[in-house]
Every structure is written in C-alpha cells, then in structure tokens.
Short mmCIF file of N, CA and C in Angstrom, two decimals:
data_model
loop_
_atom_site.label_atom_id
_atom_site.label_comp_id
_atom_site.label_asym_id
_atom_site.label_seq_id
_atom_site.Cartn_x
_atom_site.Cartn_y
_atom_site.Cartn_z
N UNK A 2 135.67 89.95 108.58
CA UNK A 2 134.40 89.35 108.41
C UNK A 2 133.50 90.30 107.41
N UNK A 3 132.98 89.77 106.43
CA UNK A 3 132.11 90.49 105.53
C UNK A 3 130.59 89.96 105.64
N UNK A 4 129.65 90.98 105.50
CA UNK A 4 128.20 90.67 105.69
C UNK A 4 127.73 90.26 104.36
N UNK A 5 126.71 89.35 104.28
CA UNK A 5 126.00 89.10 102.98
C UNK A 5 124.72 89.73 103.03
N UNK A 6 124.32 90.56 102.20
CA UNK A 6 122.94 91.15 102.08
C UNK A 6 122.01 90.20 101.41
N UNK A 7 120.85 90.12 101.96
CA UNK A 7 119.65 89.26 101.48
C UNK A 7 118.56 90.29 101.08
N UNK A 8 117.99 90.17 99.78
CA UNK A 8 116.90 90.82 99.49
C UNK A 8 115.63 90.10 100.06
N UNK A 9 114.87 91.04 100.92
CA UNK A 9 113.66 90.37 101.49
C UNK A 9 112.53 90.59 100.72
N UNK A 10 112.37 91.57 99.92
CA UNK A 10 111.21 91.76 99.15
C UNK A 10 111.56 93.03 98.18
N UNK A 11 110.95 92.86 96.96
CA UNK A 11 111.06 94.02 95.99
C UNK A 11 109.86 94.72 96.04
N UNK A 12 109.90 96.06 95.89
CA UNK A 12 108.64 96.94 96.08
C UNK A 12 108.71 97.92 94.86
N UNK A 13 107.34 98.08 94.42
CA UNK A 13 107.22 99.22 93.39
C UNK A 13 106.93 100.66 94.13
N UNK A 14 107.19 100.73 95.36
CA UNK A 14 107.07 101.90 96.09
C UNK A 14 108.27 102.81 96.14
N UNK A 15 109.24 102.54 95.32
CA UNK A 15 110.35 103.49 95.47
C UNK A 15 111.47 102.72 96.24
N UNK A 16 112.53 103.49 96.41
CA UNK A 16 113.67 102.83 97.29
C UNK A 16 113.27 103.25 98.77
N UNK A 17 113.74 102.22 99.63
CA UNK A 17 113.70 102.35 101.12
C UNK A 17 114.55 103.64 101.27
N UNK A 18 114.05 104.36 102.39
CA UNK A 18 114.83 105.52 102.87
C UNK A 18 115.25 105.26 104.41
N UNK A 19 116.57 105.39 104.68
CA UNK A 19 117.05 105.19 106.11
C UNK A 19 117.02 103.77 106.46
N UNK A 20 117.26 103.40 107.68
CA UNK A 20 117.40 102.10 108.14
C UNK A 20 115.97 101.46 108.51
N UNK A 21 115.97 100.28 108.54
CA UNK A 21 114.85 99.42 109.07
C UNK A 21 114.86 99.33 110.49
N UNK A 22 113.77 99.51 111.06
CA UNK A 22 113.49 99.18 112.52
C UNK A 22 112.87 97.93 112.87
N UNK A 23 113.26 97.22 113.90
CA UNK A 23 112.58 95.99 114.13
C UNK A 23 111.91 96.19 115.55
N UNK A 24 110.65 95.57 115.70
CA UNK A 24 110.11 95.44 116.90
C UNK A 24 110.39 94.20 117.65
N UNK A 25 109.79 94.02 118.96
CA UNK A 25 110.21 92.90 119.72
C UNK A 25 109.76 91.58 119.14
N UNK A 26 108.94 91.40 118.06
CA UNK A 26 108.60 90.14 117.46
C UNK A 26 109.55 90.02 116.23
N UNK A 27 110.39 90.92 115.94
CA UNK A 27 111.23 90.93 114.72
C UNK A 27 110.64 91.43 113.48
N UNK A 28 109.47 92.06 113.49
CA UNK A 28 108.83 92.56 112.39
C UNK A 28 109.64 93.84 112.01
N UNK A 29 109.80 94.11 110.81
CA UNK A 29 110.67 95.20 110.15
C UNK A 29 109.82 96.39 109.72
N UNK A 30 110.16 97.62 110.08
CA UNK A 30 109.50 98.81 109.64
C UNK A 30 110.47 99.74 108.86
N UNK A 31 109.95 100.46 107.95
CA UNK A 31 110.76 101.32 107.19
C UNK A 31 109.84 102.21 106.31
N UNK A 32 110.51 103.23 105.45
CA UNK A 32 109.85 104.19 104.64
C UNK A 32 110.23 104.05 103.20
N UNK A 33 109.44 104.65 102.33
CA UNK A 33 109.95 104.75 100.83
C UNK A 33 109.72 106.17 100.62
N UNK A 34 110.64 106.72 99.56
CA UNK A 34 110.66 108.01 99.29
C UNK A 34 109.57 108.37 98.15
N UNK A 35 108.97 107.40 97.64
CA UNK A 35 107.76 107.71 96.81
C UNK A 35 106.85 106.51 96.73
N UNK A 36 105.72 106.56 96.00
CA UNK A 36 104.82 105.40 96.02
C UNK A 36 103.81 105.70 96.93
N UNK A 37 102.99 104.68 97.03
CA UNK A 37 101.86 104.72 97.92
C UNK A 37 100.55 105.19 97.20
N UNK A 38 99.50 105.49 97.86
CA UNK A 38 98.23 105.96 97.14
C UNK A 38 98.47 107.22 96.45
N UNK A 39 99.12 108.22 97.09
CA UNK A 39 99.32 109.50 96.57
C UNK A 39 100.65 109.88 95.92
N UNK A 40 101.53 108.91 96.03
CA UNK A 40 102.80 109.06 95.22
C UNK A 40 103.96 109.77 96.12
N UNK A 41 103.60 110.06 97.38
CA UNK A 41 104.54 110.97 98.09
C UNK A 41 105.31 110.04 99.20
N UNK A 42 105.23 108.65 98.94
CA UNK A 42 105.97 107.84 99.99
C UNK A 42 105.02 107.09 100.96
N UNK A 43 105.81 106.12 101.60
CA UNK A 43 105.02 105.32 102.53
C UNK A 43 105.67 104.93 103.74
N UNK A 44 105.01 104.38 104.70
CA UNK A 44 105.54 103.74 105.85
C UNK A 44 105.18 102.30 105.63
N UNK A 45 106.15 101.30 105.75
CA UNK A 45 105.63 100.01 105.58
C UNK A 45 106.14 99.02 106.55
N UNK A 46 105.69 97.79 106.75
CA UNK A 46 105.99 96.72 107.64
C UNK A 46 106.18 95.55 106.88
N UNK A 47 107.36 94.80 107.16
CA UNK A 47 107.61 93.43 106.77
C UNK A 47 107.41 92.59 108.02
N UNK A 48 106.41 91.71 107.94
CA UNK A 48 106.10 90.82 109.05
C UNK A 48 106.93 89.50 109.10
N UNK A 49 107.48 89.28 110.13
CA UNK A 49 108.42 88.00 110.34
C UNK A 49 107.44 86.92 110.58
N UNK A 50 107.72 85.80 109.73
CA UNK A 50 106.95 84.62 109.98
C UNK A 50 107.95 83.56 110.27
N UNK A 51 107.29 82.30 110.78
CA UNK A 51 108.18 81.21 111.22
C UNK A 51 109.12 80.73 110.19
N UNK A 52 109.02 81.19 108.83
CA UNK A 52 110.01 80.66 107.91
C UNK A 52 110.75 81.73 107.21
N UNK A 53 110.72 83.02 107.86
CA UNK A 53 111.46 84.17 107.39
C UNK A 53 110.65 85.41 107.38
N UNK A 54 110.46 86.03 106.37
CA UNK A 54 109.61 87.35 106.30
C UNK A 54 108.64 87.23 105.17
N UNK A 55 107.51 88.05 105.54
CA UNK A 55 106.44 87.96 104.34
C UNK A 55 107.02 88.40 103.02
N UNK A 56 106.46 87.94 101.91
CA UNK A 56 106.98 88.33 100.67
C UNK A 56 106.45 89.65 100.25
N UNK A 57 105.38 90.18 100.84
CA UNK A 57 104.90 91.41 100.41
C UNK A 57 104.83 92.37 101.68
N UNK A 58 105.20 93.62 101.51
CA UNK A 58 105.19 94.53 102.63
C UNK A 58 103.86 95.00 102.67
N UNK A 59 103.42 95.28 103.97
CA UNK A 59 102.13 95.90 104.39
C UNK A 59 102.32 97.52 104.60
N UNK A 60 101.65 98.22 103.68
CA UNK A 60 101.57 99.71 103.71
C UNK A 60 100.76 100.14 105.04
N UNK A 61 101.44 100.84 105.92
CA UNK A 61 100.80 101.31 106.97
C UNK A 61 100.32 102.87 107.01
N UNK A 62 101.07 103.56 106.04
CA UNK A 62 100.63 104.90 105.75
C UNK A 62 101.12 105.38 104.39
N UNK A 63 100.38 106.03 103.63
CA UNK A 63 100.62 106.63 102.50
C UNK A 63 100.60 108.18 102.51
N UNK A 64 101.83 108.90 102.49
CA UNK A 64 101.81 110.38 102.52
C UNK A 64 101.27 110.97 101.23
N UNK A 65 100.38 112.18 101.58
CA UNK A 65 99.69 112.80 100.56
C UNK A 65 100.22 114.19 100.24
N UNK A 66 101.33 114.52 100.75
CA UNK A 66 102.03 115.87 100.40
C UNK A 66 101.61 116.88 101.46
N UNK A 67 100.46 116.66 102.07
CA UNK A 67 99.91 117.60 103.19
C UNK A 67 100.52 117.14 104.49
N UNK A 68 100.37 115.87 104.80
CA UNK A 68 100.97 115.23 105.93
C UNK A 68 102.38 114.74 105.81
N UNK A 69 102.83 115.17 104.83
CA UNK A 69 104.31 114.73 104.59
C UNK A 69 104.68 114.21 103.17
N UNK A 70 105.94 114.10 102.86
CA UNK A 70 106.34 113.58 101.53
C UNK A 70 107.66 113.17 101.64
N UNK A 71 108.05 112.13 100.78
CA UNK A 71 109.39 111.71 100.50
C UNK A 71 110.14 111.55 101.86
N UNK A 72 109.63 110.70 103.08
CA UNK A 72 110.29 110.62 104.33
C UNK A 72 111.74 110.15 104.31
#
C-alpha cells in the first residue's frame, strides 16, 4: 500500500524542518529553517477546520539568531 501526499499549504518561510506534530484537536505544528520576522526560522501552526486545514499558517515564533536559528 502506498501513501498519497497532500500539500496543505505553501509558505514563503522556507522549507519545513522535521516532522509535524498534532495536538488533541488535530492542529498541526512545525518549524521552518528560514523566514519569519528576522529570517532565522519560525514555529508555525496549521489549524484544523471542519472542512480540512486553514490555508495560511499562523506563525507562533520567529527566531532572531539570539534565541535560535534554523530550527
């Protein structure tokens, strides 16, 4: 059996790094290696809606190089 991948959202924040994590509501969380306010990466959330997932990720944190970079 093979899996079919579905693009949930395209982002200008660079490529996602690592796996996505889901909370108990099905919201997805991940990181990007670049982008965000300072260009050093982000932590983002994709909210699960009744019809699928939000089309735009919510940026929860932008790394500034001092508090981290390229997670």
